Amino acid sequence: MKQFKYIITDEVGIHARPAGVLVKEAKNYASKVTIEANGKTAEATKLLAIMTLGVKKDTEIVVTVDGEDEEVAASKLEQFFKENL
């Protein structure tokens, strides 16, 4: 299991467009990817679940990657967050 923390820098947080791109990215990996924010947890492959987290700018999230390709997935997802959120 790999984890990393990230503080959202996008002015409007995780809204529909970046959430959709995140779902698409998370589906590229065999590992289970979850996001924790505001005391709630959501699978990164489920758009509505991500949206219900209500992640705003400056919110710290914890991304957990667990599975056979967790090393690569965690690294790529951390880069994804830095470039998109």
XYZ file of C-alpha atoms in Angstrom:
85
model
C 0.000 0.000 0.000
C 1.291 3.450 -0.963
C -0.073 6.774 0.241
C 0.605 10.399 -0.458
C -0.889 13.668 0.677
C -1.665 16.552 -1.617
C -3.121 20.020 -1.067
C -5.537 21.040 -3.824
C -4.367 24.207 -5.579
C -7.090 24.510 -8.245
C -9.166 27.632 -7.555
C -12.480 25.726 -7.623
C -11.252 22.452 -6.097
C -12.157 19.079 -7.569
C -15.136 19.913 -9.767
C -16.708 17.895 -12.606
C -14.050 18.285 -15.315
C -10.950 17.381 -13.259
C -12.895 14.683 -11.417
C -13.751 13.081 -14.766
C -10.116 13.216 -15.866
C -9.074 11.750 -12.496
C -11.499 8.824 -12.912
C -10.082 8.137 -16.363
C -6.506 8.231 -15.008
C -7.310 5.966 -12.023
C -8.866 3.364 -14.311
C -5.465 2.917 -16.019
C -4.166 0.965 -13.023
C -4.925 -2.454 -11.596
C -4.536 -1.125 -8.046
C -7.450 0.205 -6.025
C -7.172 3.986 -5.656
C -9.040 5.824 -2.913
C -9.165 9.490 -1.964
C -9.833 10.718 1.554
C -10.906 14.284 2.306
C -13.125 16.043 4.835
C -13.489 12.826 6.843
C -14.912 10.908 3.855
C -13.390 8.357 1.501
C -14.183 7.669 -2.158
C -12.932 5.307 -4.833
C -11.101 7.289 -7.491
C -12.839 5.333 -10.262
C -16.302 6.594 -9.264
C -17.119 10.123 -10.433
C -20.102 10.770 -8.154
C -18.216 9.468 -5.127
C -15.387 11.920 -5.797
C -17.840 14.780 -6.257
C -19.527 14.041 -2.899
C -16.216 14.621 -1.092
C -16.692 18.347 -1.681
C -12.985 19.062 -2.093
C -12.246 22.798 -2.277
C -9.032 24.768 -2.810
C -6.443 24.324 -0.019
C -8.036 21.053 1.145
C -5.528 18.329 2.003
C -6.385 14.951 0.538
C -4.839 11.547 1.151
C -4.546 9.267 -1.860
C -4.111 5.546 -1.144
C -3.035 3.090 -3.829
C -3.181 -0.627 -3.041
C -2.471 -3.431 -5.493
C -0.040 -5.039 -7.868
C 1.065 -1.851 -9.645
C 0.894 0.470 -6.637
C 4.440 1.837 -7.006
C 3.907 3.030 -10.580
C 0.293 4.074 -9.976
C 1.123 6.176 -6.901
C 3.957 7.926 -8.708
C 1.881 8.657 -11.820
C -1.146 9.800 -9.802
C 0.955 12.143 -7.679
C 2.295 13.687 -10.885
C -1.283 13.888 -12.233
C -2.424 15.847 -9.155
C 0.490 18.276 -9.436
C -0.293 18.952 -13.101
C -4.099 19.107 -12.881
C -5.304 19.961 -9.384
